[in-house]
Tab-separated table of C-alpha atoms and ligand atoms in Angstrom:
chain	number	residue	atom	x	y	z
Y	1	VAL	CA	0.003	-0.002	-0.001
Y	2	ASP	CA	1.416	3.536	0.534
Y	3	PRO	CA	3.918	4.701	3.181
Y	4	GLY	CA	1.340	5.868	5.694
Y	5	THR	CA	0.647	2.371	6.908
Y	6	ASP	CA	1.496	3.142	10.518
Y	7	GLY	CA	-1.535	3.300	12.734
Y	8	PRO	CA	-4.438	0.913	12.885
Y	9	LEU	CA	-6.139	-0.785	10.006
Y	10	VAL	CA	-9.730	0.449	10.164
Y	11	VAL	CA	-12.377	-1.483	8.285
Y	12	VAL	CA	-15.795	0.075	7.646
Y	13	GLY	CA	-18.449	-2.640	7.347
Y	14	GLY	CA	-18.376	-5.996	9.124
Y	15	ASP	CA	-19.812	-8.488	6.707
Y	16	ALA	CA	-18.251	-10.658	3.973
Y	17	ALA	CA	-15.652	-8.248	2.588
Y	18	GLY	CA	-14.950	-6.366	5.800
Y	19	MET	CA	-14.444	-9.349	8.094
Y	20	SER	CA	-12.409	-11.167	5.422
Y	21	ALA	CA	-10.119	-8.133	5.196
Y	22	ALA	CA	-9.840	-7.816	8.968
Y	23	ALA	CA	-9.136	-11.518	9.526
Y	24	GLU	CA	-6.596	-11.705	6.697
Y	25	ALA	CA	-4.763	-8.587	7.947
Y	26	ARG	CA	-4.665	-10.112	11.417
Y	27	ARG	CA	-3.106	-13.279	9.949
Y	28	CYS	CA	-0.515	-11.342	7.916
Y	29	ASP	CA	0.508	-8.945	10.649
Y	30	PRO	CA	-0.487	-10.091	14.147
Y	31	ARG	CA	0.912	-6.920	15.755
Y	32	ARG	CA	-1.058	-4.382	13.812
Y	33	PRO	CA	-4.248	-3.130	15.538
Y	34	VAL	CA	-7.343	-3.922	13.486
Y	35	VAL	CA	-10.606	-2.064	14.155
Y	36	VAL	CA	-13.922	-2.910	12.456
Y	37	LEU	CA	-16.669	-0.252	12.525
Y	38	GLU	CA	-20.068	-1.772	11.801
Y	39	ARG	CA	-23.216	0.323	11.961
Y	40	SER	CA	-25.586	-2.557	12.698
Y	41	GLU	CA	-25.514	-5.055	15.566
Y	42	HIS	CA	-24.428	-7.908	13.267
Y	43	VAL	CA	-21.184	-9.078	11.686
Y	44	SER	CA	-20.153	-11.890	9.400
Y	45	TYR	CA	-23.615	-13.153	8.470
Y	46	ALA	CA	-24.520	-15.093	5.354
Y	47	ALA	CA	-27.051	-12.940	3.509
Y	48	CYS	CA	-27.097	-15.684	0.856
Y	49	GLY	CA	-28.779	-17.888	3.449
Y	50	PHE	CA	-31.605	-15.462	4.302
Y	51	PRO	CA	-34.107	-17.025	1.857
Y	52	TYR	CA	-33.618	-20.454	3.448
Y	53	TRP	CA	-33.945	-19.206	7.019
Y	54	LEU	CA	-37.061	-17.242	6.067
Y	55	GLY	CA	-38.456	-20.321	4.306
Y	56	GLY	CA	-37.825	-22.495	7.365
Y	57	LEU	CA	-35.144	-24.753	5.816
Y	58	VAL	CA	-32.547	-23.317	8.184
Y	59	ASP	CA	-33.837	-23.494	11.755
Y	60	GLU	CA	-31.938	-20.791	13.572
Y	61	ARG	CA	-30.968	-17.343	12.411
Y	62	ASP	CA	-27.691	-17.751	14.291
Y	63	ASP	CA	-26.827	-20.648	11.981
Y	64	LEU	CA	-26.256	-17.979	9.316
Y	65	VAL	CA	-23.650	-16.209	11.421
Y	66	ALA	CA	-20.140	-17.538	10.736
Y	67	HIS	CA	-18.672	-15.918	13.882
Y	68	ASP	CA	-20.077	-13.241	16.150
Y	69	ALA	CA	-18.394	-10.060	17.327
Y	70	ALA	CA	-17.258	-11.678	20.598
Y	71	TYR	CA	-15.412	-14.397	18.648
Y	72	PHE	CA	-13.544	-11.822	16.578
Y	73	ARG	CA	-12.689	-9.780	19.664
Y	74	GLU	CA	-11.651	-12.621	21.948
Y	75	ARG	CA	-10.247	-15.232	19.591
Y	76	ARG	CA	-8.868	-13.110	16.758
Y	77	GLY	CA	-7.905	-9.907	18.573
Y	78	ILE	CA	-9.980	-7.753	16.205
Y	79	ASP	CA	-11.565	-4.693	17.811
Y	80	VAL	CA	-15.126	-5.004	16.449
Y	81	ARG	CA	-17.304	-2.016	17.333
Y	82	LEU	CA	-21.005	-2.548	16.650
Y	83	GLY	CA	-23.448	0.329	16.306
Y	84	HIS	CA	-20.661	2.489	14.843
Y	85	GLU	CA	-21.697	4.189	11.633
Y	86	VAL	CA	-19.053	6.069	9.676
Y	87	ALA	CA	-20.419	9.345	8.317
Y	88	ALA	CA	-17.316	10.703	6.589
Y	89	VAL	CA	-13.655	10.055	5.847
Y	90	ASP	CA	-10.955	12.705	6.142
Y	91	PRO	CA	-8.118	11.353	3.976
Y	92	GLU	CA	-5.756	14.212	4.782
Y	93	ALA	CA	-5.953	13.687	8.534
Y	94	ARG	CA	-6.379	9.913	8.045
Y	95	ARG	CA	-9.380	9.557	10.278
Y	96	VAL	CA	-13.048	8.666	9.995
Y	97	GLU	CA	-15.895	10.663	11.538
Y	98	LEU	CA	-18.625	8.682	13.260
Y	99	ALA	CA	-22.305	9.474	12.736
Y	100	GLY	CA	-22.839	9.533	16.500
Y	101	GLY	CA	-19.888	11.871	17.025
Y	102	GLY	CA	-16.250	10.957	17.584
Y	103	ARG	CA	-13.346	10.142	15.317
Y	104	VAL	CA	-11.227	7.096	14.702
Y	105	PRO	CA	-7.701	7.514	13.248
Y	106	TYR	CA	-6.404	5.070	10.671
Y	107	GLY	CA	-3.164	4.130	9.003
Y	108	VAL	CA	-4.981	2.226	6.270
Y	109	LEU	CA	-8.726	2.243	5.719
Y	110	VAL	CA	-10.743	-0.518	4.049
Y	111	LEU	CA	-14.196	0.493	2.863
Y	112	ALA	CA	-16.427	-2.601	2.834
Y	113	THR	CA	-19.769	-0.837	3.036
Y	114	GLY	CA	-21.618	-3.180	0.664
Y	115	ALA	CA	-24.729	-2.184	-1.221
Y	116	ARG	CA	-28.334	-1.222	-0.578
Y	117	PRO	CA	-31.584	-2.056	-2.363
Y	118	ALA	CA	-32.322	-0.182	-5.576
Y	119	LEU	CA	-35.965	0.587	-4.882
Y	120	PRO	CA	-38.334	1.231	-7.782
Y	121	ASP	CA	-39.164	4.877	-8.308
Y	122	VAL	CA	-42.767	4.636	-7.088
Y	123	PRO	CA	-44.501	6.094	-4.031
Y	124	GLY	CA	-44.918	3.854	-0.984
Y	125	THR	CA	-41.679	1.849	-0.934
Y	126	ASP	CA	-41.245	2.931	2.700
Y	127	LEU	CA	-44.608	1.542	3.905
Y	128	PRO	CA	-44.424	-0.895	6.844
Y	129	GLY	CA	-45.701	-3.823	4.764
Y	130	VAL	CA	-43.124	-3.270	2.009
Y	131	HIS	CA	-39.849	-5.153	2.415
Y	132	ALA	CA	-36.511	-5.388	0.651
Y	133	LEU	CA	-34.073	-8.081	1.687
Y	134	ARG	CA	-30.485	-7.016	2.117
Y	135	ASP	CA	-28.974	-7.072	5.593
Y	136	MET	CA	-29.708	-8.900	8.815
Y	137	SER	CA	-32.099	-6.186	10.059
Y	138	SER	CA	-34.180	-6.432	6.879
Y	139	ALA	CA	-34.231	-10.232	7.159
Y	140	ILE	CA	-35.380	-10.026	10.776
Y	141	ALA	CA	-38.149	-7.561	9.832
Y	142	LEU	CA	-39.375	-9.812	7.019
Y	143	GLY	CA	-39.194	-12.871	9.300
Y	144	ALA	CA	-41.361	-11.103	11.890
Y	145	ALA	CA	-43.911	-10.150	9.203
Y	146	LEU	CA	-44.060	-13.780	8.034
Y	147	ASP	CA	-44.557	-14.991	11.604
Y	148	ARG	CA	-47.489	-12.585	11.987
Y	149	LEU	CA	-49.107	-14.032	8.863
Y	150	GLU	CA	-48.938	-17.500	10.444
Y	151	GLY	CA	-48.579	-19.452	7.220
Y	152	GLY	CA	-51.237	-17.705	5.150
Y	153	GLY	CA	-51.823	-14.578	3.128
Y	154	SER	CA	-50.618	-13.264	-0.173
Y	155	ALA	CA	-47.312	-11.693	-1.117
Y	156	LEU	CA	-46.489	-9.556	-4.117
Y	157	LEU	CA	-42.944	-10.263	-5.172
Y	158	VAL	CA	-41.446	-7.639	-7.461
Y	159	GLY	CA	-38.503	-8.768	-9.594
Y	160	CYS	CA	-37.595	-12.138	-11.051
Y	161	GLY	CA	-33.825	-12.202	-10.614
Y	162	PRO	CA	-32.129	-14.981	-8.638
Y	163	ILE	CA	-33.099	-13.498	-5.255
Y	164	GLY	CA	-36.719	-12.963	-6.351
Y	165	LEU	CA	-36.909	-16.581	-7.500
Y	166	GLU	CA	-35.288	-17.930	-4.320
Y	167	MET	CA	-37.721	-15.893	-2.247
Y	168	ALA	CA	-40.709	-17.038	-4.317
Y	169	GLU	CA	-39.895	-20.637	-3.477
Y	170	ASN	CA	-39.240	-19.919	0.188
Y	171	LEU	CA	-42.327	-17.778	0.730
Y	172	CYS	CA	-44.289	-20.653	-0.809
Y	173	ARG	CA	-42.710	-22.924	1.792
Y	174	ARG	CA	-44.192	-20.621	4.415
Y	175	GLY	CA	-47.649	-21.144	2.919
Y	176	LEU	CA	-48.050	-17.759	1.235
Y	177	ARG	CA	-49.707	-17.286	-2.140
Y	178	ILE	CA	-47.062	-15.657	-4.327
Y	179	HIS	CA	-47.817	-13.187	-7.100
Y	180	LEU	CA	-44.587	-12.503	-8.907
Y	181	ILE	CA	-44.292	-9.538	-11.255
Y	182	GLU	CA	-41.438	-8.667	-13.576
Y	183	ALA	CA	-40.972	-5.534	-15.660
Y	184	ALA	CA	-38.943	-7.323	-18.374
Y	185	ASP	CA	-40.699	-9.367	-21.024
Y	186	GLN	CA	-39.690	-12.788	-19.656
Y	187	LEU	CA	-39.307	-14.594	-16.365
Y	188	ALA	CA	-35.699	-14.972	-15.168
Y	189	PRO	CA	-34.564	-12.166	-17.502
Y	190	ALA	CA	-30.920	-12.642	-16.553
Y	191	LEU	CA	-30.997	-15.819	-18.643
Y	192	HIS	CA	-31.299	-16.327	-22.399
Y	193	PRO	CA	-34.927	-17.287	-23.181
Y	194	ASP	CA	-33.884	-20.881	-24.104
Y	195	VAL	CA	-32.211	-21.339	-20.728
Y	196	ALA	CA	-34.904	-19.464	-18.800
Y	197	ALA	CA	-37.633	-21.794	-20.108
Y	198	PRO	CA	-37.140	-24.638	-17.574
Y	199	VAL	CA	-36.931	-22.088	-14.751
Y	200	ALA	CA	-40.168	-20.407	-15.847
Y	201	HIS	CA	-41.813	-23.809	-16.161
Y	202	ALA	CA	-40.781	-24.788	-12.620
Y	203	LEU	CA	-42.019	-21.463	-11.308
Y	204	ARG	CA	-45.422	-21.941	-12.945
Y	205	GLU	CA	-45.652	-25.513	-11.634
Y	206	GLY	CA	-44.773	-24.214	-8.167
Y	207	CYS	CA	-47.166	-22.212	-6.052
Y	208	ALA	CA	-46.526	-18.833	-7.663
Y	209	THR	CA	-48.511	-16.971	-10.259
Y	210	SER	CA	-46.370	-14.744	-12.417
Y	211	ARG	CA	-46.782	-11.867	-14.827
Y	212	VAL	CA	-44.139	-10.291	-17.097
Y	213	ASP	CA	-43.958	-6.961	-18.875
Y	214	VAL	CA	-45.896	-5.273	-16.104
Y	215	ASP	CA	-45.608	-1.869	-14.540
Y	216	LEU	CA	-45.790	-1.198	-10.807
Y	217	SER	CA	-46.790	2.437	-10.413
Y	218	ALA	CA	-47.676	2.870	-6.718
Y	219	LEU	CA	-47.799	1.218	-3.310
Y	220	ARG	CA	-50.410	2.500	-0.858
Y	221	PRO	CA	-51.472	1.629	2.668
Y	222	ALA	CA	-54.536	-0.654	2.882
Y	223	PRO	CA	-56.597	-1.619	5.966
Y	224	ALA	CA	-55.148	-4.024	8.565
Y	225	GLY	CA	-51.548	-3.214	7.654
Y	226	ARG	CA	-51.928	-4.594	4.150
Y	227	VAL	CA	-50.552	-2.934	1.014
Y	228	GLU	CA	-52.368	-1.888	-2.135
Y	229	ALA	CA	-50.161	-2.197	-5.210
Y	230	VAL	CA	-51.111	-0.595	-8.500
Y	231	VAL	CA	-50.013	-3.025	-11.230
Y	232	ASP	CA	-50.656	-2.017	-14.840
Y	233	GLY	CA	-53.036	0.615	-13.484
Y	234	VAL	CA	-55.124	-1.886	-11.517
Y	235	PRO	CA	-55.075	-1.885	-7.690
Y	236	GLU	CA	-54.571	-5.197	-5.866
Y	237	VAL	CA	-54.176	-5.774	-2.140
Y	238	HIS	CA	-51.521	-8.028	-0.560
Y	239	ASP	CA	-50.439	-8.877	2.959
Y	240	LEU	CA	-46.891	-7.988	2.119
Y	241	VAL	CA	-44.789	-6.744	-0.760
Y	242	LEU	CA	-41.181	-7.826	-1.299
Y	243	LEU	CA	-39.041	-5.714	-3.608
Y	244	ALA	CA	-36.269	-7.742	-5.255
Y	245	THR	CA	-35.389	-5.086	-7.782
Y	246	GLY	CA	-31.608	-4.998	-7.562
Y	247	ILE	CA	-29.047	-3.077	-5.549
Y	248	VAL	CA	-26.758	-0.041	-5.747
Y	249	PRO	CA	-23.298	0.285	-4.188
Y	250	ASN	CA	-22.802	2.124	-0.887
Y	251	ALA	CA	-20.035	4.249	-2.345
Y	252	GLY	CA	-21.066	7.596	-0.821
Y	253	ILE	CA	-18.497	8.054	1.934
Y	254	GLY	CA	-15.654	6.873	-0.304
Y	255	ALA	CA	-16.725	9.113	-3.178
Y	256	ALA	CA	-17.062	12.101	-0.835
Y	257	ALA	CA	-13.491	11.441	0.323
Y	258	GLY	CA	-12.328	11.791	-3.296
Y	259	CYS	CA	-12.169	8.122	-4.354
Y	260	ARG	CA	-12.769	7.728	-8.079
Y	261	THR	CA	-15.903	5.811	-8.978
Y	262	GLY	CA	-16.377	3.338	-11.810
Y	263	PRO	CA	-19.209	1.362	-13.394
Y	264	ARG	CA	-22.598	1.891	-11.689
Y	265	GLY	CA	-20.985	4.379	-9.283
Y	266	ALA	CA	-19.011	1.727	-7.377
Y	267	LEU	CA	-15.636	2.652	-5.891
Y	268	ALA	CA	-12.991	2.041	-8.553
Y	269	VAL	CA	-10.221	-0.213	-7.241
Y	270	ASP	CA	-7.108	-1.682	-8.810
Y	271	ARG	CA	-6.357	-5.390	-8.534
Y	272	ALA	CA	-4.708	-4.833	-5.128
Y	273	CYS	CA	-8.036	-3.259	-3.997
Y	274	ARG	CA	-6.511	0.246	-3.779
Y	275	THR	CA	-8.829	3.183	-4.503
Y	276	SER	CA	-7.494	6.340	-6.127
Y	277	VAL	CA	-6.953	7.927	-2.685
Y	278	PRO	CA	-3.730	6.960	-0.849
Y	279	GLY	CA	-4.373	4.878	2.252
Y	280	ILE	CA	-7.936	3.906	1.261
Y	281	LEU	CA	-8.769	0.425	-0.001
Y	282	ALA	CA	-12.203	-0.916	-0.918
Y	283	ALA	CA	-13.627	-4.403	-1.341
Y	284	GLY	CA	-16.884	-6.225	-1.947
Y	285	ASP	CA	-20.225	-4.902	-3.128
Y	286	CYS	CA	-19.185	-1.238	-2.759
Y	287	ALA	CA	-16.279	-1.709	-5.190
Y	288	THR	CA	-15.604	-2.558	-8.820
Y	289	ALA	CA	-13.901	-5.801	-9.811
Y	290	TRP	CA	-11.573	-6.725	-12.659
Y	291	HIS	CA	-13.263	-8.924	-15.267
Y	292	ARG	CA	-10.940	-11.566	-16.670
Y	293	ILE	CA	-12.436	-11.749	-20.164
Y	294	LEU	CA	-13.490	-8.141	-20.630
Y	295	GLU	CA	-10.133	-7.025	-19.188
Y	296	ARG	CA	-11.757	-4.031	-17.563
Y	297	ASP	CA	-13.518	-3.119	-14.327
Y	298	VAL	CA	-17.155	-4.056	-13.858
Y	299	TRP	CA	-19.604	-4.029	-10.966
Y	300	GLN	CA	-21.015	-7.486	-10.278
Y	301	PRO	CA	-21.729	-7.685	-6.549
Y	302	LEU	CA	-21.473	-11.252	-5.239
Y	303	ALA	CA	-20.396	-12.993	-2.034
Y	304	THR	CA	-17.605	-14.829	-3.844
Y	305	THR	CA	-16.025	-11.555	-4.975
Y	306	ALA	CA	-16.578	-9.878	-1.585
Y	307	ASN	CA	-14.748	-12.650	0.278
Y	308	ARG	CA	-11.862	-12.827	-2.145
Y	309	GLN	CA	-11.432	-9.068	-2.524
Y	310	GLY	CA	-11.622	-8.756	1.261
Y	311	ARG	CA	-8.683	-11.146	1.642
Y	312	VAL	CA	-6.712	-9.257	-1.027
Y	313	ALA	CA	-7.442	-5.929	0.711
Y	314	GLY	CA	-6.299	-7.417	4.042
Y	315	ARG	CA	-3.007	-8.503	2.501
Y	316	THR	CA	-2.504	-5.197	0.673
Y	317	ALA	CA	-3.119	-3.358	3.945
Y	318	CYS	CA	-0.188	-5.266	5.419
Y	319	GLY	CA	2.079	-4.325	2.523
Y	320	ARG	CA	1.927	-7.781	0.916
Y	321	GLU	CA	1.939	-7.972	-2.894
Y	322	ASP	CA	-1.238	-9.659	-4.007
Y	323	LEU	CA	-3.499	-9.220	-6.977
Y	324	PHE	CA	-7.197	-10.042	-7.217
Y	325	PRO	CA	-7.371	-12.635	-9.981
Y	326	GLY	CA	-10.526	-11.235	-11.508
Y	327	ILE	CA	-14.083	-12.401	-11.956
Y	328	LEU	CA	-16.087	-14.123	-14.632
Y	329	GLY	CA	-19.424	-12.975	-13.216
Y	330	SER	CA	-20.318	-16.549	-12.254
Y	331	TRP	CA	-23.490	-17.084	-10.257
Y	332	VAL	CA	-25.826	-19.963	-9.611
Y	333	SER	CA	-29.208	-20.279	-7.987
Y	334	GLU	CA	-32.010	-22.724	-7.373
Y	335	ALA	CA	-35.775	-22.357	-7.320
Y	336	PHE	CA	-38.549	-24.933	-7.290
Y	337	GLY	CA	-36.093	-27.802	-7.755
Y	338	VAL	CA	-34.316	-26.348	-10.793
Y	339	THR	CA	-30.759	-25.043	-10.606
Y	340	PHE	CA	-29.584	-22.383	-13.048
Y	341	GLY	CA	-26.762	-19.940	-13.534
Y	342	VAL	CA	-24.274	-18.091	-15.640
Y	343	THR	CA	-20.553	-17.683	-16.115
Y	344	GLY	CA	-18.647	-15.415	-18.474
Y	345	LEU	CA	-20.189	-13.258	-21.197
Y	346	ASP	CA	-23.437	-13.332	-23.134
Y	347	GLU	CA	-23.445	-12.331	-26.793
Y	348	PRO	CA	-24.162	-8.589	-26.351
Y	349	ALA	CA	-21.345	-8.212	-23.806
Y	350	ALA	CA	-18.992	-10.259	-25.966
Y	351	ALA	CA	-19.796	-8.204	-29.061
Y	352	GLU	CA	-19.292	-4.987	-27.095
Y	353	ALA	CA	-15.871	-6.273	-26.027
Y	354	GLY	CA	-14.855	-6.703	-29.676
Y	355	PHE	CA	-15.384	-10.453	-30.085
Y	356	ARG	CA	-17.462	-12.011	-32.868
Y	357	PRO	CA	-19.674	-14.159	-30.687
Y	358	THR	CA	-21.799	-17.039	-31.764
Y	359	ALA	CA	-23.795	-19.434	-29.577
Y	360	VAL	CA	-24.793	-23.058	-29.415
Y	361	ALA	CA	-27.430	-24.587	-27.141
Y	362	ARG	CA	-28.156	-28.244	-26.444
Y	363	THR	CA	-30.440	-30.092	-24.067
Y	364	GLY	CA	-29.412	-33.456	-22.624
Y	365	ARG	CA	-29.861	-35.557	-19.495
Y	366	ASP	CA	-27.994	-35.101	-16.238
Y	367	ARG	CA	-27.470	-38.915	-16.004
Y	368	SER	CA	-28.214	-41.944	-18.149
Y	369	GLY	CA	-31.748	-41.622	-19.472
Y	370	TYR	CA	-32.713	-45.068	-18.136
Y	371	MET	CA	-31.834	-44.143	-14.538
Y	372	PRO	CA	-34.570	-42.995	-12.168
Y	373	GLY	CA	-34.686	-39.238	-11.756
Y	374	ALA	CA	-32.834	-38.441	-15.003
Y	375	THR	CA	-33.567	-34.783	-15.707
Y	376	GLU	CA	-33.238	-32.534	-18.732
Y	377	VAL	CA	-30.530	-29.907	-18.630
Y	378	CYS	CA	-30.065	-27.066	-21.084
Y	379	VAL	CA	-26.600	-25.655	-21.758
Y	380	ARG	CA	-25.916	-22.652	-23.934
Y	381	LEU	CA	-22.337	-21.708	-24.789
Y	382	VAL	CA	-21.049	-18.468	-26.283
Y	383	TYR	CA	-17.741	-18.499	-28.144
Y	384	ASP	CA	-15.736	-16.342	-30.521
Y	385	ALA	CA	-16.498	-17.536	-34.035
Y	386	PRO	CA	-13.095	-16.859	-35.660
Y	387	THR	CA	-10.947	-18.380	-32.871
Y	388	GLY	CA	-13.323	-20.758	-31.106
Y	389	ARG	CA	-12.374	-19.213	-27.745
Y	390	LEU	CA	-15.032	-19.894	-25.132
Y	391	LEU	CA	-16.526	-16.660	-23.779
Y	392	GLY	CA	-19.349	-17.752	-21.506
Y	393	GLY	CA	-22.266	-19.997	-20.883
Y	394	GLN	CA	-25.554	-20.488	-19.121
Y	395	THR	CA	-27.318	-23.585	-17.896
Y	396	ALA	CA	-30.580	-24.599	-16.249
Y	397	GLY	CA	-32.064	-27.889	-15.164
Y	398	GLY	CA	-31.443	-30.635	-12.635
Y	399	ARG	CA	-29.418	-30.273	-9.472
Y	400	ASP	CA	-25.889	-29.919	-10.908
Y	401	SER	CA	-25.700	-26.440	-12.439
Y	402	ALA	CA	-23.057	-25.342	-9.923
Y	403	ASN	CA	-20.699	-28.128	-11.029
Y	404	ARG	CA	-21.372	-27.592	-14.716
Y	405	LEU	CA	-20.696	-23.863	-14.289
Y	406	ARG	CA	-17.565	-24.612	-12.265
Y	407	ALA	CA	-16.216	-26.751	-15.114
Y	408	LEU	CA	-17.071	-24.019	-17.565
Y	409	ALA	CA	-15.454	-21.345	-15.364
Y	410	VAL	CA	-12.253	-23.422	-15.293
Y	411	ALA	CA	-12.390	-23.654	-19.089
Y	412	LEU	CA	-12.872	-19.870	-19.358
Y	413	THR	CA	-10.002	-19.246	-16.952
Y	414	ALA	CA	-7.758	-21.557	-18.987
Y	415	ARG	CA	-8.933	-19.774	-22.170
Y	416	LEU	CA	-9.963	-23.039	-23.774
Y	417	THR	CA	-11.602	-23.168	-27.170
Y	418	VAL	CA	-15.011	-24.746	-27.517
Y	419	GLY	CA	-13.332	-27.689	-29.296
Y	420	GLU	CA	-10.937	-28.225	-26.396
Y	421	LEU	CA	-13.879	-28.243	-23.963
Y	422	ALA	CA	-15.591	-30.857	-26.148
Y	423	GLY	CA	-12.500	-33.066	-25.875
Y	424	VAL	CA	-12.203	-33.008	-22.078
Y	425	ASP	CA	-12.042	-36.524	-20.617
Y	426	ALA	CA	-14.771	-36.333	-17.938
Y	427	ALA	CA	-15.984	-39.191	-15.743
Y	428	TYR	CA	-19.162	-41.173	-16.336
Y	429	ALA	CA	-21.348	-43.604	-14.372
Y	430	PRO	CA	-25.095	-44.030	-15.063
Y	431	PRO	CA	-26.531	-42.847	-11.710
Y	432	VAL	CA	-24.469	-39.653	-11.549
Y	433	SER	CA	-23.657	-38.501	-15.083
Y	434	ALA	CA	-24.511	-38.982	-18.714
Y	435	LEU	CA	-22.138	-40.603	-21.158
Y	436	ARG	CA	-22.141	-37.203	-22.853
Y	437	ASP	CA	-22.968	-34.462	-20.368
Y	438	PRO	CA	-25.057	-31.573	-21.800
Y	439	LEU	CA	-21.983	-29.347	-21.384
Y	440	GLU	CA	-19.953	-31.653	-23.601
Y	441	LEU	CA	-22.862	-32.031	-26.022
Y	442	ALA	CA	-23.132	-28.279	-26.515
Y	443	ALA	CA	-19.379	-27.858	-26.993
Y	444	ALA	CA	-19.199	-30.847	-29.345
Y	445	ALA	CA	-22.132	-29.544	-31.385
Y	446	ALA	CA	-20.174	-26.328	-31.972
Y	447	VAL	CA	-17.374	-28.317	-33.648
Y	448	GLY	CA	-19.615	-30.765	-35.512
Y	449	ASP	CA	-19.048	-33.704	-33.162
Y	450	ALA	CA	-22.634	-33.941	-31.893
Y	451	PRO	CA	-26.052	-33.607	-33.531
G	501	FAD	C1	-31.010	-12.511	-0.096
G	501	FAD	C2	-29.622	-12.499	-0.667
G	501	FAD	C3	-29.141	-13.660	-1.263
G	501	FAD	C4	-27.856	-13.661	-1.816
G	501	FAD	N1	-27.401	-14.816	-2.387
G	501	FAD	C5	-26.139	-14.842	-2.898
G	501	FAD	C6	-25.622	-16.064	-3.445
G	501	FAD	O1	-26.292	-17.101	-3.452
G	501	FAD	N2	-24.372	-16.032	-3.966
G	501	FAD	C7	-23.584	-14.906	-3.949
G	501	FAD	O2	-22.436	-14.947	-4.406
G	501	FAD	N3	-24.059	-13.745	-3.407
G	501	FAD	C8	-25.295	-13.700	-2.884
G	501	FAD	N4	-25.766	-12.534	-2.315
G	501	FAD	C9	-24.896	-11.328	-2.321
G	501	FAD	C10	-23.948	-11.330	-1.125
G	501	FAD	O3	-24.682	-11.477	0.057
G	501	FAD	C11	-23.184	-10.030	-1.137
G	501	FAD	O4	-22.444	-9.966	-2.336
G	501	FAD	C12	-22.232	-9.909	0.052
G	501	FAD	O5	-22.926	-9.904	1.257
G	501	FAD	C13	-21.415	-8.631	-0.063
G	501	FAD	O6	-20.622	-8.489	1.073
G	501	FAD	P1	-20.060	-7.062	1.488
G	501	FAD	O7	-19.289	-7.279	2.743
G	501	FAD	O8	-19.377	-6.433	0.334
G	501	FAD	O9	-21.357	-6.153	1.742
G	501	FAD	P2	-22.557	-6.295	2.763
G	501	FAD	O10	-22.888	-7.725	2.997
G	501	FAD	O11	-23.615	-5.390	2.247
G	501	FAD	O12	-21.992	-5.698	4.119
G	501	FAD	C14	-21.705	-4.338	4.255
G	501	FAD	C15	-21.724	-4.012	5.723
G	501	FAD	O13	-21.314	-2.660	5.873
G	501	FAD	C16	-22.104	-2.037	6.861
G	501	FAD	N5	-22.054	-0.579	6.589
G	501	FAD	C17	-22.491	0.054	5.475
G	501	FAD	N6	-22.251	1.374	5.555
G	501	FAD	C18	-21.641	1.573	6.746
G	501	FAD	C19	-21.148	2.739	7.411
G	501	FAD	N7	-21.206	3.952	6.839
G	501	FAD	N8	-20.582	2.590	8.613
G	501	FAD	C20	-20.494	1.364	9.208
G	501	FAD	N9	-20.959	0.235	8.641
G	501	FAD	C21	-21.522	0.331	7.409
G	501	FAD	C22	-23.465	-2.661	6.682
G	501	FAD	O14	-24.246	-2.556	7.849
G	501	FAD	C23	-23.099	-4.114	6.349
G	501	FAD	O15	-23.031	-4.931	7.495
G	501	FAD	C24	-27.043	-12.499	-1.759
G	501	FAD	C25	-27.547	-11.340	-1.143
G	501	FAD	C26	-28.809	-11.343	-0.604
G	501	FAD	C27	-29.321	-10.085	0.053
């Protein structure tokens, strides 16, 4: 980092990125004081697990907490201060100003302030019956609302991204009737329509009704704490509304301190997680990340990136040379028994990056067709037509999307061509895999080795 590394490492934000940075710095330099300032009463919780706790699959909320503040204080020697919100950073004086008054000096600062919900621009998003799931407090509030409904009632779920779909399934588990609305013209709009089809089918077969291409124009209070939503101009009343309409980075205090911002207003960092201001690092959902294929910074907030960038920031803070390896934008999800996800680029992104993308899609079985439970899986690969270089892929179906995407992410990292992926010697046994996995089928079809 820069010469002013004397003085404590101060981390703002105590979740995935912040606690990873703090713990890694503690490992690298056991003598350096590490202070974590967290505005809420919670640290190191798995937001990714909220849907499953809310749905009742995970019994205890505490099961989602990797380690509590006492563990970090007593076992790791990290000075975790809960209820400490940072209002401003003074980079000249190297100190942060607390919202409740008081200052904390730093030698190096790591901003790990995450993101907040991007609420639709309609009146009523702040009504008591309207929820957005982001941090532990919002999960607790939604959990309390679900408890009050005692396994009945109707929920309007706005947004059909991965979190919307996960919540649709888990609110169904709680016995609610789900009405899912999406502004785009298809369900699961993050997926190509071919890949989204099995997801949409599973959603329709599940307990949710869904509508696409719709417009939410207002949320209003209704009797008995219910909410009236105006959808395509028509009012409808629900017991609760859940907004799953995306997020925006919490970059405000960093930007006000002079840190350059990048895509979507996130704090621009280099691959050592340094911002443009000496002594200030940033990691996780508040920051940009280097994309391995695009070879530029993007903003794709995910737990995987937050953890890894946090560790890099912790090492950089200790003066260790380390570079964030970059992302592929890989994510995976599951809803109503169907897994689905993405890694790498789709065609528009690939074309924008100067490639000449083409795509191939194939559907096959996840194991031998004669085995019980064999399930259809769709794989769609994007590759550069002149060179054959793999650029990305999407898949949906069955239980194994995470493994299929992992294999594809390895291929992207190794810069394999679609033909090389087709030739990979993968394992086969009837109950667990197909002789030709759908991933191989799609790659082989691209080079004329499969129908
Ligand atoms: C429901 C849900 C499901 C998800 N599922 C997945 C998944 O399956 N896979 C995946 O990869 N990702 C998933 N994510 C995303 C993942 O949770 C985030 O990418 C990850 O939590 C980001 O970690 P972070 O530390 O950067 O930010 P955050 O988790 O947002 O933490 C930031 C922390 O900073 C604190 N803070 C903010 N401002 C201040 C301030 N001024 N002063 C003091 N403290 C401050 C906040 O209170 C918060 O605790 C999911 C997210 C949600 C909400």
